Amino acid sequence: MRLMNLASGSTGNSSYVGEGNTHVLIDCGISLKRIKEGLDRINVGLGDLDAVFISHEHTDHISSLGALIRKTGLTVYGTAGTLEELSKTENIPSEGFKEIKYDVPFELGRLLIDPIRISHDAAEPAAYRFAAGSFNDGVSVAVMTDLGYYDAYIEEKLEAVSAMLIESNHDIRMLEAGPYPYPLKQRILGKKGHLCNDHAGELLRGLKGNRLKKVFLGHLSQENNYPELAYETVRMALTLGDHLPRKSHVELEVARPDSASSLLEIEA
Ligand SMILES: [Zn+2]
Ligand SMILES: [Zn+2]
């Protein structure tokens, strides 16, 4: 199973997941050129892609969707609410849309996919986890950004994953003291906003499973966060937590807005 982030942040998001000869993208909020360059590094061509999974209709997740569909004709998976919003968007052909439902896993090539309900100010946003085999005893990874909070349902979904991209959007103190207008601060801090560094750390620390090897921290705010701060906050949560199983060994990497992450490969 392979997981790589191509770009992450409010300027654009896209991630790659692959297993055997099955290759998919999660979101396509950066230029086709950048997606192609990112995939080139792992010898995957645009024409090799089997599908793109859309988390929600915000521009930073879909900006090149129209171009990607026209170039490759690939299938677009999303919830009914997301697909409806996309079909209202100019220049996005809807012939290849396929509706998915929260908590109803399905197979695509070598991957098993489970759409996860998340809370965000979009029509019907989703995160995704992908397994090679089964979610209980196979290798699985998750891509989860743009969520205002997490709960026991989310923890359960992430419990057995080997790796994930999780949002670590902002530092609460930087956001509160920063220049954003009050309504925007309220939106980000709200239940349909974005996950802060502290909560990303707490979420990871509290996970009951012991398979977790690697975490990419993503969707960092450029105004209300620093890569080092997100990294250290989450590192500290993982190191100092007295929760079991211990997670001080978990590798952390901050996903960047302007470059691709390393490629994570886990034997299935
Ligand atoms: Zn969003
Ligand atoms: Zn976003």
Short mmCIF file of C-alpha atoms and ligand atoms in Angstrom, two decimals:
data_model
loop_
_atom_site.label_atom_id
_atom_site.label_comp_id
_atom_site.label_asym_id
_atom_site.label_seq_id
_atom_site.Cartn_x
_atom_site.Cartn_y
_atom_site.Cartn_z
CA MET A 1 0.00 0.00 0.00
CA ARG A 2 1.32 3.41 -0.95
CA LEU A 3 0.43 6.86 0.37
CA MET A 4 1.87 10.15 -0.79
CA ASN A 5 0.66 13.70 -0.45
CA LEU A 6 1.11 15.83 -3.57
CA ALA A 7 0.22 19.11 -1.87
CA SER A 8 -1.62 20.18 1.26
CA GLY A 9 -2.92 23.51 2.53
CA SER A 10 -5.55 26.13 1.80
CA THR A 11 -3.86 26.77 -1.55
CA GLY A 12 -4.54 23.25 -2.76
CA ASN A 13 -4.83 19.61 -1.75
CA SER A 14 -4.21 16.32 -3.47
CA SER A 15 -3.05 12.92 -2.24
CA TYR A 16 -2.23 9.63 -3.89
CA VAL A 17 -3.05 6.12 -2.67
CA GLY A 18 -2.04 2.97 -4.51
CA GLU A 19 -2.04 -0.80 -4.11
CA GLY A 20 -0.59 -3.04 -6.83
CA ASN A 21 -1.72 -1.61 -10.15
CA THR A 22 -4.63 0.33 -8.62
CA HIS A 23 -3.94 4.06 -8.37
CA VAL A 24 -6.27 6.75 -7.03
CA LEU A 25 -6.21 10.38 -6.06
CA ILE A 26 -7.97 11.99 -3.13
CA ASP A 27 -8.88 15.53 -4.20
CA CYS A 28 -7.30 17.53 -6.99
CA GLY A 29 -6.96 21.11 -5.79
CA ILE A 30 -3.64 21.81 -7.50
CA SER A 31 -2.81 22.19 -11.18
CA LEU A 32 -2.77 19.17 -13.45
CA LYS A 33 0.88 19.96 -14.13
CA ARG A 34 1.74 19.64 -10.44
CA ILE A 35 -0.29 16.45 -10.06
CA LYS A 36 1.54 15.00 -13.04
CA GLU A 37 4.94 16.05 -11.67
CA GLY A 38 4.16 14.51 -8.28
CA LEU A 39 3.01 11.23 -9.80
CA ASP A 40 6.01 11.16 -12.17
CA ARG A 41 8.26 10.76 -9.14
CA ILE A 42 6.67 7.40 -8.39
CA ASN A 43 6.34 6.37 -12.05
CA VAL A 44 2.57 6.71 -12.15
CA GLY A 45 1.10 8.47 -15.19
CA LEU A 46 -2.16 10.41 -15.25
CA GLY A 47 -3.47 7.69 -17.56
CA ASP A 48 -2.77 5.05 -14.89
CA LEU A 49 -5.22 6.60 -12.44
CA ASP A 50 -8.39 4.61 -11.77
CA ALA A 51 -10.40 7.25 -9.94
CA VAL A 52 -10.43 10.45 -7.95
CA PHE A 53 -12.19 10.62 -4.59
CA ILE A 54 -13.49 14.05 -3.69
CA SER A 55 -13.70 15.05 -0.03
CA HIS A 56 -15.86 18.14 -0.60
CA GLU A 57 -16.53 20.90 -3.09
CA HIS A 58 -14.26 23.67 -1.75
CA THR A 59 -11.94 25.04 -4.44
CA ASP A 60 -8.75 23.97 -2.69
CA HIS A 61 -9.87 20.36 -3.23
CA ILE A 62 -11.28 20.45 -6.76
CA SER A 63 -9.64 23.25 -8.76
CA SER A 64 -8.27 20.97 -11.50
CA LEU A 65 -11.13 18.44 -11.50
CA GLY A 66 -12.61 19.63 -14.80
CA ALA A 67 -9.22 19.49 -16.53
CA LEU A 68 -8.41 16.11 -14.99
CA ILE A 69 -11.70 14.59 -16.19
CA ARG A 70 -11.26 15.98 -19.69
CA LYS A 71 -7.70 14.70 -19.89
CA THR A 72 -8.24 11.21 -18.45
CA GLY A 73 -11.99 10.50 -18.42
CA LEU A 74 -11.57 8.99 -14.99
CA THR A 75 -14.33 8.19 -12.51
CA VAL A 76 -15.14 10.73 -9.80
CA TYR A 77 -16.37 9.40 -6.46
CA GLY A 78 -18.15 11.59 -3.94
CA THR A 79 -21.18 11.75 -1.70
CA ALA A 80 -24.52 12.77 -3.26
CA GLY A 81 -24.24 16.21 -1.70
CA THR A 82 -20.70 16.75 -2.99
CA LEU A 83 -21.53 15.52 -6.50
CA GLU A 84 -24.55 17.78 -6.64
CA GLU A 85 -22.41 20.79 -5.78
CA LEU A 86 -19.81 19.74 -8.35
CA SER A 87 -22.42 19.38 -11.08
CA LYS A 88 -23.40 23.01 -10.50
CA THR A 89 -19.79 24.05 -11.04
CA GLU A 90 -18.89 25.24 -14.50
CA ASN A 91 -16.46 23.17 -16.59
CA ILE A 92 -16.84 19.95 -14.62
CA PRO A 93 -18.33 17.17 -16.79
CA SER A 94 -20.54 14.92 -14.64
CA GLU A 95 -20.76 11.77 -16.81
CA GLY A 96 -18.19 9.91 -14.72
CA PHE A 97 -19.67 10.75 -11.32
CA LYS A 98 -20.31 7.85 -8.96
CA GLU A 99 -22.10 8.28 -5.68
CA ILE A 100 -20.71 6.83 -2.48
CA LYS A 101 -22.29 6.60 0.95
CA TYR A 102 -20.77 7.05 4.39
CA ASP A 103 -19.79 3.76 6.04
CA VAL A 104 -20.61 1.67 2.97
CA PRO A 105 -17.28 0.16 1.88
CA PHE A 106 -16.74 -0.90 -1.71
CA GLU A 107 -13.97 -2.34 -3.84
CA LEU A 108 -12.08 -0.68 -6.62
CA GLY A 109 -9.34 -2.84 -8.13
CA ARG A 110 -7.02 -3.88 -5.30
CA LEU A 111 -8.41 -1.31 -2.86
CA LEU A 112 -11.26 -1.46 -0.39
CA ILE A 113 -12.62 2.04 0.29
CA ASP A 114 -14.64 3.28 3.25
CA PRO A 115 -16.10 6.81 3.10
CA ILE A 116 -16.11 8.50 6.51
CA ARG A 117 -18.49 11.22 7.69
CA ILE A 118 -16.72 14.41 8.78
CA SER A 119 -18.01 17.75 10.04
CA HIS A 120 -17.11 20.72 7.83
CA ASP A 121 -18.95 23.65 6.26
CA ALA A 122 -19.58 21.87 2.95
CA ALA A 123 -22.63 20.04 1.55
CA GLU A 124 -21.74 16.46 2.52
CA PRO A 125 -18.01 16.19 3.22
CA ALA A 126 -16.14 12.89 3.50
CA ALA A 127 -12.78 11.51 4.49
CA TYR A 128 -11.63 8.15 3.19
CA ARG A 129 -9.81 5.10 4.41
CA PHE A 130 -8.36 2.54 2.06
CA ALA A 131 -7.47 -1.08 2.81
CA ALA A 132 -5.59 -3.80 1.01
CA GLY A 133 -7.70 -6.75 2.07
CA SER A 134 -9.76 -5.88 5.10
CA PHE A 135 -9.95 -2.96 7.51
CA ASN A 136 -9.59 -5.23 10.51
CA ASP A 137 -6.54 -7.29 9.69
CA GLY A 138 -5.17 -5.81 6.46
CA VAL A 139 -2.99 -2.77 5.89
CA SER A 140 -5.01 0.42 5.69
CA VAL A 141 -4.41 4.16 5.35
CA ALA A 142 -6.63 7.21 5.74
CA VAL A 143 -6.81 10.72 4.30
CA MET A 144 -8.70 13.10 6.56
CA THR A 145 -8.62 16.89 6.37
CA ASP A 146 -11.16 19.70 6.74
CA LEU A 147 -12.97 18.66 9.89
CA GLY A 148 -14.08 20.84 12.76
CA TYR A 149 -13.79 18.17 15.43
CA TYR A 150 -13.46 14.46 15.94
CA ASP A 151 -15.46 12.03 18.04
CA ALA A 152 -15.59 8.33 18.95
CA TYR A 153 -16.85 7.48 15.46
CA ILE A 154 -13.75 9.04 13.85
CA GLU A 155 -11.44 7.40 16.41
CA GLU A 156 -12.93 4.03 15.58
CA LYS A 157 -12.40 4.57 11.86
CA LEU A 158 -8.74 5.47 12.39
CA GLU A 159 -7.94 2.95 15.09
CA ALA A 160 -6.43 0.26 12.87
CA VAL A 161 -4.79 2.32 10.14
CA SER A 162 -1.07 1.99 9.50
CA ALA A 163 -0.70 5.51 8.18
CA MET A 164 -2.73 8.62 7.62
CA LEU A 165 -2.79 12.19 6.49
CA ILE A 166 -4.56 14.12 9.22
CA GLU A 167 -5.35 17.80 9.39
CA SER A 168 -3.27 19.92 11.77
CA ASN A 169 -4.62 23.24 10.59
CA HIS A 170 -3.83 25.88 13.15
CA ASP A 171 -2.46 26.74 16.54
CA ILE A 172 -5.42 27.99 18.59
CA ARG A 173 -3.38 30.76 20.26
CA MET A 174 -1.96 32.01 16.96
CA LEU A 175 -5.43 32.01 15.43
CA GLU A 176 -7.00 33.84 18.39
CA ALA A 177 -4.27 36.47 18.49
CA GLY A 178 -3.91 36.70 14.73
CA PRO A 179 -5.24 39.12 12.11
CA TYR A 180 -8.28 37.15 10.87
CA PRO A 181 -11.65 38.91 11.24
CA TYR A 182 -13.79 37.60 14.10
CA PRO A 183 -16.36 35.70 11.94
CA LEU A 184 -13.58 33.86 10.11
CA LYS A 185 -11.92 32.93 13.41
CA GLN A 186 -15.28 31.60 14.62
CA ARG A 187 -15.71 29.60 11.42
CA ILE A 188 -12.29 27.95 11.70
CA LEU A 189 -12.70 27.21 15.41
CA GLY A 190 -16.28 25.99 15.00
CA LYS A 191 -17.57 22.43 14.71
CA LYS A 192 -17.64 22.74 10.94
CA GLY A 193 -14.22 24.32 10.64
CA HIS A 194 -10.72 22.90 10.85
CA LEU A 195 -8.80 20.66 13.26
CA CYS A 196 -6.10 22.42 15.33
CA ASN A 197 -2.66 21.08 16.26
CA ASP A 198 -3.72 20.21 19.82
CA HIS A 199 -6.71 18.19 18.69
CA ALA A 200 -4.73 16.38 15.98
CA GLY A 201 -2.24 15.37 18.70
CA GLU A 202 -4.97 14.29 21.10
CA LEU A 203 -6.72 12.29 18.42
CA LEU A 204 -3.55 10.40 17.54
CA ARG A 205 -2.54 9.89 21.16
CA GLY A 206 -5.93 8.43 22.03
CA LEU A 207 -6.13 5.88 19.22
CA LYS A 208 -6.43 2.41 20.69
CA GLY A 209 -4.80 0.48 17.86
CA ASN A 210 -1.08 -0.19 17.69
CA ARG A 211 -0.51 -0.40 13.94
CA LEU A 212 0.14 3.27 13.33
CA LYS A 213 3.59 3.84 11.79
CA LYS A 214 3.44 7.14 9.99
CA VAL A 215 1.40 10.33 10.06
CA PHE A 216 1.46 13.18 7.58
CA LEU A 217 0.24 16.43 9.15
CA GLY A 218 -1.69 18.38 6.57
CA HIS A 219 -3.76 21.40 5.62
CA LEU A 220 -1.60 23.70 7.75
CA SER A 221 -2.70 27.32 7.83
CA GLN A 222 -0.04 29.65 6.47
CA GLU A 223 -1.23 32.47 8.75
CA ASN A 224 -2.01 30.59 11.95
CA ASN A 225 0.55 27.84 12.11
CA TYR A 226 4.17 26.92 11.47
CA PRO A 227 5.33 23.51 10.25
CA GLU A 228 7.68 23.27 13.26
CA LEU A 229 4.89 24.18 15.69
CA ALA A 230 2.46 21.60 14.26
CA TYR A 231 5.20 18.98 14.31
CA GLU A 232 6.32 19.70 17.87
CA THR A 233 2.78 19.95 19.25
CA VAL A 234 1.80 16.57 17.84
CA ARG A 235 5.19 15.03 18.66
CA MET A 236 4.78 16.15 22.27
CA ALA A 237 1.26 14.70 22.47
CA LEU A 238 2.53 11.37 21.17
CA THR A 239 5.58 11.30 23.44
CA LEU A 240 4.13 12.56 26.70
CA GLY A 241 0.76 10.84 26.54
CA ASP A 242 0.29 8.16 29.15
CA HIS A 243 -2.21 6.44 26.91
CA LEU A 244 -1.51 2.95 25.73
CA PRO A 245 -0.43 1.74 23.28
CA ARG A 246 2.47 4.20 23.28
CA LYS A 247 3.06 6.08 20.08
CA SER A 248 6.41 7.74 20.53
CA HIS A 249 7.76 5.63 17.64
CA VAL A 250 5.24 6.99 15.13
CA GLU A 251 6.98 8.85 12.32
CA LEU A 252 5.68 12.36 11.64
CA GLU A 253 6.04 14.40 8.47
CA VAL A 254 4.53 17.78 7.71
CA ALA A 255 2.86 17.85 4.29
CA ARG A 256 3.68 21.01 2.35
CA PRO A 257 1.59 23.31 0.17
CA ASP A 258 4.27 23.62 -2.52
CA SER A 259 5.88 20.21 -2.78
CA ALA A 260 5.08 16.53 -2.58
CA SER A 261 5.75 14.50 0.56
CA SER A 262 7.87 11.39 0.70
CA LEU A 263 6.26 8.20 -0.54
CA LEU A 264 5.16 5.84 2.20
CA GLU A 265 5.10 2.18 1.26
CA ILE A 266 3.78 -0.52 3.59
CA GLU A 267 3.80 -4.19 2.75
CA ALA A 268 0.28 -5.52 2.56
ZN ZN B 1 -12.92 22.88 3.08
ZN ZN B 2 -9.56 22.58 2.44
#
